[in-house]
Amino acid sequence: MFQPEWESMPRERLEEVQLERLRATLRRVYDNVPLYRERFDEAGLAPEVSTLAELADLPFTVKDDLRACYPYGLFAAPRSEIVRVHASSGTTGQITVVGYTANDISMWADLMARTLAAAGATRDDVVQVAYGYGLFTGGLGVHYGSERLGALTIPISGGNTRRQVQVLVDFGVTVLACTPSYSLLLAETAEEMGVDPRSLPLRAGVFGAEPWSENMRRQIESTLGIRATDIYGLSEVLGPGVATECAEQHGLHVNEDHFIIEIVDPATLRPVPDGETGEVVFTTITKEGIPVLRYRTRDISRIIPGECACGRTSRRMERITGRTDDMIIVRGVNVFPSQIEQVLAGVPGVAPHYQVILGKRGSMDTVEVHVEVAPDLAFDEVRELEELQRTVRGEIASALAVSIGVKLVEPRSIERSEGKAKRVVDLRDATGGE
Ligand code: DLL
């Protein structure tokens, strides 16, 4: 552990710390951010709580609040104290901006050092940071954490995949940081270049920024010969460093000394008991630049009840299964792309590269999964392909309880991403009325 005094703090003490920090945050946002002051005043609420449970009665913050206050309206520190901004483009709409004070940047470096340490990294490691540098939080977030840990840090950023492979080989990289989908593109490219990724000193990966499944983890681990750790975060709350898996690989420890997690029922918006699935909501309790109160992430997860064998006392959230806005409704059944991925990654003969295509036939919405056949399968063996297609369709139907069209496509025909993979392609406007 990087900070055992915090990471394995007795829960009673942790909750005292949370309450104290929550109170300070409430005062901070009420005194400095007009939006929060108005919300409290309008609701007739004082910016005070005497127990953590009272948090559930306070107003939420949503992405649109950041948009409405673009660019700096939600900052709770004077402009002169903000030393960095990041921004997230999102898939739709205006970008949203977040600001960090020097203390925020330092706290973030600590949390990312915790994250890397939880993935098994030490100061002796060589960390290739292949998340994008820039307004995206991935690159600089991991970078500062890796330096804080004392590891040798390679700020290569995303893209230029052949050069990435060269660096992996030449620099003796032991820890890779990128999106899970990009790690597979790196492996594929290495093989094209005649490099067996399993023969490299690479031993660990910290992967996040997009949903991925347990089966995808196994594929990555066996293709690259590494331990793959899931890391989670979002720019509105911090960037990476909000929650991370430990060596147990059973849920992501939330850095609860800095963030309070709630899981709420997306319909009633009331907190659900531990173990039940719902929308993840975070309140930051140490951030100065842009603290957020009850931020609705739109990510779906649940708290895993019970203690972790690793000794950390923080609660764990299950890997994100999807986002409320990614959910596809197929004949009344809710489907997340990561559920489809979990199925595909378990079927021999197909590669873990897929897209879910939404279209329209007349006034009917259609859904079709495009998945690449594995490179070693002959694409012209019609009977074999038909058989495989039936298998994939059957596996999806039995796992998801709904039948979805499947189209097998040639190896390498689905666009690869250097950052977050695009899993859902919505052609409904383009195909409308056909
Ligand atoms: O993706 C921060 C990050 C960078 C996390 C690098 C991990 C590694 P945003 O661009 O603001 O920030 O996107 C946040 O990405 O709400 C989730 O929907 C998704 N996401 C992030 N990590 C995971 C993960 C960064 N481990 C949004 N599993 C979040 C599933 C993830 N989804």
Short mmCIF file of C-alpha atoms and ligand atoms in Angstrom, two decimals:
data_model
loop_
_atom_site.label_atom_id
_atom_site.label_comp_id
_atom_site.label_asym_id
_atom_site.label_seq_id
_atom_site.Cartn_x
_atom_site.Cartn_y
_atom_site.Cartn_z
CA MET A 1 0.00 0.00 0.00
CA PHE A 2 1.21 3.49 -0.72
CA GLN A 3 -0.56 5.11 2.26
CA PRO A 4 -1.50 2.26 4.62
CA GLU A 5 -2.40 4.71 7.41
CA TRP A 6 -5.27 5.91 5.21
CA GLU A 7 -5.99 2.87 3.09
CA SER A 8 -6.44 0.51 6.01
CA MET A 9 -7.81 2.99 8.53
CA PRO A 10 -10.42 1.53 10.94
CA ARG A 11 -13.86 2.19 9.45
CA GLU A 12 -15.11 4.03 12.48
CA ARG A 13 -12.28 6.51 12.21
CA LEU A 14 -12.73 6.73 8.42
CA GLU A 15 -16.35 7.71 8.88
CA GLU A 16 -15.38 10.40 11.39
CA VAL A 17 -12.92 11.76 8.86
CA GLN A 18 -15.57 11.66 6.14
CA LEU A 19 -18.06 13.57 8.24
CA GLU A 20 -15.56 16.22 9.20
CA ARG A 21 -14.45 16.65 5.57
CA LEU A 22 -17.99 16.63 4.26
CA ARG A 23 -18.91 19.47 6.60
CA ALA A 24 -15.95 21.53 5.44
CA THR A 25 -16.89 20.85 1.80
CA LEU A 26 -20.48 21.94 2.36
CA ARG A 27 -19.29 25.20 3.85
CA ARG A 28 -16.82 25.65 1.02
CA VAL A 29 -19.33 25.20 -1.79
CA TYR A 30 -22.02 27.23 -0.04
CA ASP A 31 -19.67 30.15 0.52
CA ASN A 32 -18.00 30.09 -2.90
CA VAL A 33 -20.28 28.62 -5.56
CA PRO A 34 -23.48 30.51 -6.44
CA LEU A 35 -25.16 27.42 -7.92
CA TYR A 36 -24.88 25.47 -4.66
CA ARG A 37 -25.87 28.45 -2.53
CA GLU A 38 -29.00 28.97 -4.64
CA ARG A 39 -29.88 25.27 -4.48
CA PHE A 40 -29.62 25.15 -0.70
CA ASP A 41 -31.46 28.44 -0.24
CA GLU A 42 -34.27 27.48 -2.61
CA ALA A 43 -34.74 24.15 -0.85
CA GLY A 44 -34.61 25.87 2.53
CA LEU A 45 -31.63 23.69 3.50
CA ALA A 46 -28.68 24.74 5.62
CA PRO A 47 -25.29 23.59 4.26
CA GLU A 48 -24.81 21.42 7.33
CA VAL A 49 -25.10 17.78 8.30
CA SER A 50 -24.67 16.10 11.65
CA THR A 51 -24.44 12.54 10.27
CA LEU A 52 -23.24 10.99 7.02
CA ALA A 53 -26.75 9.63 6.41
CA GLU A 54 -28.03 13.19 6.02
CA LEU A 55 -26.08 13.47 2.79
CA ALA A 56 -28.95 11.58 1.13
CA ASP A 57 -31.20 14.62 1.62
CA LEU A 58 -28.93 17.07 -0.18
CA PRO A 59 -29.31 18.09 -3.83
CA PHE A 60 -27.59 16.24 -6.68
CA THR A 61 -25.18 17.69 -9.21
CA VAL A 62 -25.35 16.59 -12.86
CA LYS A 63 -23.29 17.04 -16.00
CA ASP A 64 -25.65 19.76 -17.21
CA ASP A 65 -24.74 21.84 -14.15
CA LEU A 66 -21.13 21.85 -15.33
CA ARG A 67 -22.28 22.80 -18.82
CA ALA A 68 -24.48 25.59 -17.52
CA CYS A 69 -21.58 26.96 -15.48
CA TYR A 70 -19.06 26.66 -18.34
CA PRO A 71 -16.19 27.22 -18.05
CA TYR A 72 -15.34 28.25 -14.47
CA GLY A 73 -18.69 28.81 -12.75
CA LEU A 74 -18.48 25.83 -10.38
CA PHE A 75 -14.96 26.58 -9.18
CA ALA A 76 -14.81 26.99 -5.42
CA ALA A 77 -11.32 28.50 -5.31
CA PRO A 78 -10.19 31.87 -6.67
CA ARG A 79 -8.82 31.71 -10.21
CA SER A 80 -5.36 32.57 -8.92
CA GLU A 81 -5.28 29.31 -6.92
CA ILE A 82 -6.22 27.10 -9.87
CA VAL A 83 -3.06 25.67 -11.41
CA ARG A 84 -4.50 23.20 -13.93
CA VAL A 85 -7.66 22.53 -15.89
CA HIS A 86 -8.85 19.40 -17.64
CA ALA A 87 -11.93 19.02 -19.76
CA SER A 88 -14.10 16.23 -20.97
CA SER A 89 -15.67 16.29 -24.36
CA GLY A 90 -18.35 13.74 -23.70
CA THR A 91 -20.09 12.20 -26.65
CA THR A 92 -22.64 14.96 -27.00
CA GLY A 93 -22.81 18.62 -26.19
CA GLN A 94 -20.50 21.23 -24.86
CA ILE A 95 -17.27 20.32 -23.12
CA THR A 96 -17.09 20.56 -19.35
CA VAL A 97 -14.14 22.04 -17.52
CA VAL A 98 -12.68 21.05 -14.15
CA GLY A 99 -10.03 22.95 -12.18
CA TYR A 100 -7.36 21.81 -9.71
CA THR A 101 -5.49 23.74 -7.03
CA ALA A 102 -1.91 22.76 -6.18
CA ASN A 103 -3.27 20.76 -3.23
CA ASP A 104 -5.69 18.95 -5.56
CA ILE A 105 -2.85 18.00 -7.90
CA SER A 106 -0.82 16.69 -4.98
CA MET A 107 -3.75 14.70 -3.57
CA TRP A 108 -4.39 13.29 -7.07
CA ALA A 109 -0.75 12.20 -7.36
CA ASP A 110 -1.08 10.37 -4.02
CA LEU A 111 -4.27 8.62 -5.10
CA MET A 112 -2.71 7.57 -8.40
CA ALA A 113 0.38 6.32 -6.56
CA ARG A 114 -2.04 4.26 -4.41
CA THR A 115 -3.65 3.00 -7.62
CA LEU A 116 -0.37 1.90 -9.16
CA ALA A 117 0.79 0.34 -5.89
CA ALA A 118 -2.50 -1.57 -5.65
CA ALA A 119 -1.78 -2.93 -9.13
CA GLY A 120 1.56 -4.20 -7.83
CA ALA A 121 3.83 -1.40 -9.06
CA THR A 122 6.81 -0.10 -7.08
CA ARG A 123 9.53 2.49 -7.56
CA ASP A 124 11.51 -0.13 -9.45
CA ASP A 125 8.96 -0.28 -12.27
CA VAL A 126 9.06 1.28 -15.71
CA VAL A 127 5.62 2.68 -16.49
CA GLN A 128 4.51 3.40 -20.05
CA VAL A 129 1.71 5.95 -19.89
CA ALA A 130 -0.23 5.41 -23.11
CA TYR A 131 -3.36 7.24 -22.01
CA GLY A 132 -3.78 10.50 -23.90
CA TYR A 133 -2.05 13.56 -22.44
CA GLY A 134 -3.91 16.83 -22.76
CA LEU A 135 -7.33 17.86 -21.59
CA PHE A 136 -8.18 14.19 -20.95
CA THR A 137 -7.27 13.27 -17.36
CA GLY A 138 -5.82 9.83 -18.11
CA GLY A 139 -2.28 10.72 -19.22
CA LEU A 140 -1.31 13.37 -16.69
CA GLY A 141 -3.23 11.62 -13.92
CA VAL A 142 -1.23 8.40 -14.23
CA HIS A 143 1.95 10.37 -14.94
CA TYR A 144 1.93 12.26 -11.65
CA GLY A 145 1.03 9.11 -9.72
CA SER A 146 3.84 7.15 -11.30
CA GLU A 147 6.35 9.87 -10.45
CA ARG A 148 4.95 10.14 -6.91
CA LEU A 149 5.49 6.41 -6.53
CA GLY A 150 9.05 6.93 -7.73
CA ALA A 151 8.73 4.74 -10.81
CA LEU A 152 10.43 5.50 -14.10
CA THR A 153 7.69 7.21 -16.09
CA ILE A 154 7.43 7.24 -19.89
CA PRO A 155 5.05 9.99 -21.05
CA ILE A 156 4.40 8.53 -24.48
CA SER A 157 0.67 9.44 -24.58
CA GLY A 158 -1.75 7.65 -26.93
CA GLY A 159 -1.29 6.79 -30.59
CA ASN A 160 1.59 5.86 -32.88
CA THR A 161 1.15 2.24 -31.98
CA ARG A 162 4.24 0.82 -33.69
CA ARG A 163 6.41 3.27 -31.79
CA GLN A 164 4.63 2.25 -28.58
CA VAL A 165 5.66 -1.34 -29.24
CA GLN A 166 9.23 -0.28 -29.91
CA VAL A 167 9.32 1.58 -26.61
CA LEU A 168 7.75 -1.36 -24.76
CA VAL A 169 10.57 -3.53 -26.03
CA ASP A 170 13.53 -1.13 -25.89
CA PHE A 171 12.80 0.57 -22.55
CA GLY A 172 12.10 -2.63 -20.62
CA VAL A 173 8.59 -1.52 -19.72
CA THR A 174 7.05 -3.45 -16.82
CA VAL A 175 3.74 -1.61 -16.32
CA LEU A 176 1.43 -0.48 -19.09
CA ALA A 177 -1.27 2.17 -18.59
CA CYS A 178 -3.91 2.60 -21.32
CA THR A 179 -7.50 1.71 -22.12
CA PRO A 180 -8.18 -2.04 -22.13
CA SER A 181 -9.13 -1.94 -25.80
CA TYR A 182 -5.87 -0.21 -26.69
CA SER A 183 -3.86 -2.87 -24.86
CA LEU A 184 -5.26 -5.40 -27.33
CA LEU A 185 -4.31 -3.22 -30.29
CA LEU A 186 -0.80 -2.98 -28.85
CA ALA A 187 -0.66 -6.77 -28.57
CA GLU A 188 -1.92 -7.19 -32.13
CA THR A 189 0.58 -4.66 -33.46
CA ALA A 190 3.41 -6.31 -31.53
CA GLU A 191 2.60 -9.63 -33.16
CA GLU A 192 2.54 -7.99 -36.60
CA MET A 193 5.98 -6.63 -35.84
CA GLY A 194 7.22 -10.09 -34.90
CA VAL A 195 7.32 -9.34 -31.17
CA ASP A 196 5.78 -11.87 -28.80
CA PRO A 197 4.28 -9.70 -26.04
CA ARG A 198 4.55 -12.58 -23.59
CA SER A 199 8.31 -12.60 -23.94
CA LEU A 200 8.64 -9.01 -22.68
CA PRO A 201 9.34 -7.96 -19.06
CA LEU A 202 5.87 -6.39 -19.01
CA ARG A 203 4.05 -7.76 -15.94
CA ALA A 204 1.16 -5.47 -15.06
CA GLY A 205 -1.39 -3.18 -16.66
CA VAL A 206 -3.63 -0.46 -15.24
CA PHE A 207 -6.61 -0.28 -17.52
CA GLY A 208 -9.70 1.87 -17.38
CA ALA A 209 -11.60 4.83 -18.85
CA GLU A 210 -14.08 2.49 -20.56
CA PRO A 211 -16.19 -0.48 -19.53
CA TRP A 212 -14.66 -3.94 -19.98
CA SER A 213 -15.65 -7.41 -18.89
CA GLU A 214 -14.09 -10.17 -16.81
CA ASN A 215 -13.64 -12.31 -19.93
CA MET A 216 -11.88 -9.41 -21.64
CA ARG A 217 -9.54 -9.21 -18.64
CA ARG A 218 -8.63 -12.87 -19.03
CA GLN A 219 -7.94 -12.35 -22.73
CA ILE A 220 -5.70 -9.37 -22.05
CA GLU A 221 -3.89 -11.19 -19.26
CA SER A 222 -3.18 -14.22 -21.40
CA THR A 223 -2.33 -12.30 -24.58
CA LEU A 224 0.10 -9.96 -22.85
CA GLY A 225 1.21 -12.25 -20.04
CA ILE A 226 0.42 -9.70 -17.34
CA ARG A 227 -1.89 -8.98 -14.42
CA ALA A 228 -4.55 -6.55 -15.57
CA THR A 229 -6.02 -4.18 -12.98
CA ASP A 230 -9.21 -2.18 -13.42
CA ILE A 231 -8.91 1.50 -12.53
CA TYR A 232 -11.84 3.88 -12.44
CA GLY A 233 -12.50 7.56 -12.30
CA LEU A 234 -14.11 10.48 -14.04
CA SER A 235 -13.01 14.03 -14.66
CA GLU A 236 -15.90 15.66 -12.82
CA VAL A 237 -14.85 13.87 -9.64
CA LEU A 238 -11.05 13.81 -10.14
CA GLY A 239 -9.95 11.79 -13.17
CA PRO A 240 -8.45 8.31 -12.66
CA GLY A 241 -7.79 7.59 -8.98
CA VAL A 242 -11.35 7.48 -7.67
CA ALA A 243 -11.41 3.68 -7.27
CA THR A 244 -9.05 0.85 -8.05
CA GLU A 245 -8.74 -2.88 -7.82
CA CYS A 246 -6.19 -4.53 -5.56
CA ALA A 247 -4.39 -7.84 -6.07
CA GLU A 248 -7.59 -9.70 -5.16
CA GLN A 249 -9.19 -8.44 -8.41
CA HIS A 250 -12.55 -8.50 -6.75
CA GLY A 251 -14.09 -5.05 -6.91
CA LEU A 252 -12.59 -1.58 -6.93
CA HIS A 253 -11.65 0.06 -3.62
CA VAL A 254 -13.11 3.54 -3.48
CA ASN A 255 -10.71 6.11 -2.00
CA GLU A 256 -13.29 6.86 0.65
CA ASP A 257 -11.12 9.28 2.58
CA HIS A 258 -11.58 11.61 -0.42
CA PHE A 259 -14.89 10.57 -1.97
CA ILE A 260 -18.18 9.44 -0.51
CA ILE A 261 -19.88 6.89 -2.72
CA GLU A 262 -23.62 6.32 -2.83
CA ILE A 263 -25.54 3.94 -5.06
CA VAL A 264 -28.99 5.31 -5.87
CA ASP A 265 -32.01 3.86 -7.57
CA PRO A 266 -32.06 5.77 -10.89
CA ALA A 267 -35.86 6.00 -10.76
CA THR A 268 -36.44 7.15 -7.17
CA LEU A 269 -32.95 8.62 -6.66
CA ARG A 270 -32.93 7.20 -3.12
CA PRO A 271 -29.85 5.30 -1.91
CA VAL A 272 -30.11 1.50 -2.16
CA PRO A 273 -28.63 -0.91 0.42
CA ASP A 274 -25.11 -2.30 -0.10
CA GLY A 275 -25.14 -5.10 -2.64
CA GLU A 276 -27.92 -3.64 -4.77
CA THR A 277 -27.25 -2.25 -8.22
CA GLY A 278 -27.90 1.36 -9.15
CA GLU A 279 -26.37 4.60 -10.35
CA VAL A 280 -23.08 5.59 -8.75
CA VAL A 281 -23.05 9.00 -7.06
CA PHE A 282 -19.93 10.67 -5.65
CA THR A 283 -19.36 13.55 -3.29
CA THR A 284 -15.81 14.89 -3.16
CA ILE A 285 -14.72 15.77 0.37
CA THR A 286 -11.21 17.11 -0.06
CA LYS A 287 -11.19 18.82 -3.42
CA GLU A 288 -10.65 22.57 -3.46
CA GLY A 289 -10.84 23.58 -7.13
CA ILE A 290 -14.15 22.05 -8.04
CA PRO A 291 -15.75 20.04 -5.26
CA VAL A 292 -18.90 18.24 -6.37
CA LEU A 293 -21.87 17.36 -4.20
CA ARG A 294 -23.67 14.11 -4.99
CA TYR A 295 -22.51 14.01 -8.60
CA ARG A 296 -24.61 11.60 -10.67
CA THR A 297 -22.10 9.66 -12.76
CA ARG A 298 -24.63 7.70 -14.87
CA ASP A 299 -22.38 4.69 -14.27
CA ILE A 300 -24.02 1.51 -13.05
CA SER A 301 -22.49 -0.55 -10.27
CA ARG A 302 -23.05 -1.83 -6.76
CA ILE A 303 -21.17 -1.99 -3.49
CA ILE A 304 -19.68 -5.41 -2.83
CA PRO A 305 -20.63 -6.19 0.78
CA GLY A 306 -17.99 -7.47 3.18
CA GLU A 307 -14.30 -6.96 3.78
CA CYS A 308 -11.47 -7.45 1.33
CA ALA A 309 -8.66 -9.89 2.06
CA CYS A 310 -6.06 -7.28 1.07
CA GLY A 311 -6.42 -5.34 4.34
CA ARG A 312 -7.78 -2.14 2.84
CA THR A 313 -10.83 -1.06 4.78
CA SER A 314 -12.43 1.00 2.02
CA ARG A 315 -15.59 -0.36 0.44
CA ARG A 316 -15.42 -1.86 -3.03
CA MET A 317 -17.61 -1.18 -6.00
CA GLU A 318 -18.13 -3.79 -8.64
CA ARG A 319 -16.68 -3.15 -12.08
CA ILE A 320 -18.89 -0.75 -14.01
CA THR A 321 -21.38 -2.71 -16.08
CA GLY A 322 -22.43 0.24 -18.21
CA ARG A 323 -23.83 3.72 -18.20
CA THR A 324 -27.47 4.62 -17.95
CA ASP A 325 -27.06 6.46 -21.26
CA ASP A 326 -25.34 3.46 -22.94
CA MET A 327 -28.16 1.14 -22.18
CA ILE A 328 -29.91 -0.31 -25.20
CA ILE A 329 -33.43 -1.56 -24.84
CA VAL A 330 -34.00 -4.56 -27.08
CA ARG A 331 -37.63 -5.65 -27.11
CA GLY A 332 -38.02 -4.45 -23.56
CA VAL A 333 -34.80 -6.03 -22.23
CA ASN A 334 -32.08 -3.71 -20.94
CA VAL A 335 -28.75 -4.53 -22.52
CA PHE A 336 -25.32 -3.01 -21.90
CA PRO A 337 -22.52 -3.35 -24.45
CA SER A 338 -20.24 -4.80 -21.75
CA GLN A 339 -22.66 -7.72 -21.29
CA ILE A 340 -22.34 -8.48 -24.98
CA GLU A 341 -18.58 -8.19 -24.66
CA GLN A 342 -18.52 -10.64 -21.76
CA VAL A 343 -20.26 -13.20 -24.00
CA LEU A 344 -18.10 -12.55 -27.07
CA ALA A 345 -14.87 -12.73 -25.12
CA GLY A 346 -15.87 -16.22 -23.97
CA VAL A 347 -16.60 -17.69 -27.43
CA PRO A 348 -13.65 -19.36 -29.17
CA GLY A 349 -13.37 -18.33 -32.82
CA VAL A 350 -14.28 -14.67 -32.43
CA ALA A 351 -11.91 -11.83 -31.56
CA PRO A 352 -12.71 -9.35 -28.75
CA HIS A 353 -13.39 -6.59 -31.27
CA TYR A 354 -17.02 -5.73 -31.70
CA GLN A 355 -19.53 -2.98 -32.25
CA VAL A 356 -23.22 -2.77 -31.56
CA ILE A 357 -24.95 -1.17 -34.52
CA LEU A 358 -28.28 0.56 -33.93
CA GLY A 359 -30.35 1.08 -37.05
CA LYS A 360 -33.90 1.49 -38.23
CA ARG A 361 -36.09 -0.56 -40.53
CA GLY A 362 -39.23 1.45 -41.24
CA SER A 363 -40.25 2.70 -37.83
CA MET A 364 -38.61 -0.26 -36.04
CA ASP A 365 -35.32 0.11 -34.23
CA THR A 366 -32.86 -2.64 -35.06
CA VAL A 367 -29.80 -3.88 -33.16
CA GLU A 368 -27.00 -5.93 -34.68
CA VAL A 369 -23.71 -7.00 -33.17
CA HIS A 370 -20.73 -6.94 -35.50
CA VAL A 371 -17.90 -9.10 -34.28
CA GLU A 372 -14.60 -10.01 -35.88
CA VAL A 373 -13.75 -13.63 -36.44
CA ALA A 374 -10.42 -14.67 -34.92
CA PRO A 375 -7.47 -14.18 -37.27
CA ASP A 376 -6.73 -17.91 -37.38
CA LEU A 377 -10.21 -18.79 -38.63
CA ALA A 378 -10.59 -19.07 -42.40
CA PHE A 379 -13.09 -16.38 -43.33
CA ASP A 380 -14.12 -18.22 -46.49
CA GLU A 381 -15.21 -21.42 -44.75
CA VAL A 382 -18.91 -20.72 -45.13
CA ARG A 383 -20.19 -23.63 -43.12
CA GLU A 384 -17.81 -22.97 -40.25
CA LEU A 385 -18.82 -19.31 -40.21
CA GLU A 386 -22.51 -20.12 -40.18
CA GLU A 387 -21.95 -22.46 -37.29
CA LEU A 388 -19.97 -19.80 -35.41
CA GLN A 389 -22.62 -17.19 -36.05
CA ARG A 390 -25.27 -19.51 -34.63
CA THR A 391 -23.12 -20.16 -31.58
CA VAL A 392 -22.55 -16.45 -30.89
CA ARG A 393 -26.23 -15.71 -31.35
CA GLY A 394 -27.21 -18.55 -29.06
CA GLU A 395 -24.73 -17.54 -26.35
CA ILE A 396 -25.97 -13.94 -26.43
CA ALA A 397 -29.58 -15.06 -26.29
CA SER A 398 -28.98 -17.33 -23.32
CA ALA A 399 -26.89 -14.78 -21.38
CA LEU A 400 -29.07 -11.75 -22.07
CA ALA A 401 -32.47 -13.39 -22.42
CA VAL A 402 -33.07 -11.67 -25.74
CA SER A 403 -32.09 -12.58 -29.27
CA ILE A 404 -29.87 -10.11 -31.12
CA GLY A 405 -28.70 -10.26 -34.74
CA VAL A 406 -25.03 -11.12 -35.18
CA LYS A 407 -22.83 -10.41 -38.18
CA LEU A 408 -19.35 -11.87 -38.38
CA VAL A 409 -16.87 -9.53 -40.00
CA GLU A 410 -13.32 -9.97 -41.23
CA PRO A 411 -10.35 -9.72 -38.87
CA ARG A 412 -9.19 -6.12 -38.35
CA SER A 413 -12.24 -4.63 -40.06
CA ILE A 414 -13.61 -2.94 -36.93
CA GLU A 415 -12.03 0.39 -36.28
CA ARG A 416 -9.41 0.31 -33.50
CA SER A 417 -9.27 3.11 -30.99
CA GLU A 418 -6.24 4.66 -29.34
CA GLY A 419 -8.36 5.83 -26.43
CA LYS A 420 -11.90 4.92 -25.46
CA ALA A 421 -13.33 2.34 -27.85
CA LYS A 422 -16.57 3.18 -29.62
CA ARG A 423 -18.79 0.20 -28.88
CA VAL A 424 -22.15 1.55 -29.99
CA VAL A 425 -22.69 2.99 -33.44
CA ASP A 426 -26.02 4.71 -33.78
CA LEU A 427 -27.13 4.85 -37.42
CA ARG A 428 -30.77 5.46 -36.61
CA ASP A 429 -30.79 8.97 -38.01
CA ALA A 430 -28.82 7.92 -41.08
CA THR A 431 -31.00 4.90 -41.83
CA GLY A 432 -34.28 6.40 -40.64
CA GLY A 433 -37.29 5.69 -42.84
CA GLU A 434 -35.46 3.29 -45.13
O1 DLL B 1 -11.99 8.24 -18.26
C1 DLL B 1 -10.79 8.97 -16.27
C2 DLL B 1 -9.91 7.78 -16.37
C3 DLL B 1 -8.74 7.83 -17.09
C4 DLL B 1 -10.25 6.62 -15.70
C5 DLL B 1 -7.90 6.74 -17.15
C6 DLL B 1 -9.41 5.52 -15.74
C7 DLL B 1 -8.25 5.58 -16.46
P1 DLL B 1 -13.68 10.72 -18.26
O2 DLL B 1 -13.09 10.91 -19.62
O3 DLL B 1 -14.31 11.87 -17.59
O4 DLL B 1 -12.58 10.23 -17.26
O5 DLL B 1 -14.71 9.53 -18.38
C8 DLL B 1 -15.34 9.03 -17.25
O6 DLL B 1 -15.46 6.81 -18.21
O7 DLL B 1 -17.98 7.92 -15.96
C9 DLL B 1 -17.16 5.82 -16.92
O8 DLL B 1 -18.33 5.83 -17.69
C10 DLL B 1 -15.97 5.54 -17.80
N1 DLL B 1 -14.94 4.80 -17.06
C11 DLL B 1 -13.82 5.28 -16.49
N2 DLL B 1 -13.12 4.26 -15.92
C12 DLL B 1 -13.84 3.13 -16.13
C13 DLL B 1 -13.67 1.76 -15.78
C14 DLL B 1 -11.83 9.08 -17.37
N3 DLL B 1 -12.60 1.30 -15.13
C15 DLL B 1 -16.22 7.85 -17.61
N4 DLL B 1 -14.65 0.90 -16.15
C16 DLL B 1 -16.85 7.22 -16.40
C17 DLL B 1 -15.74 1.31 -16.81
C18 DLL B 1 -15.01 3.49 -16.84
N5 DLL B 1 -15.93 2.59 -17.18
#
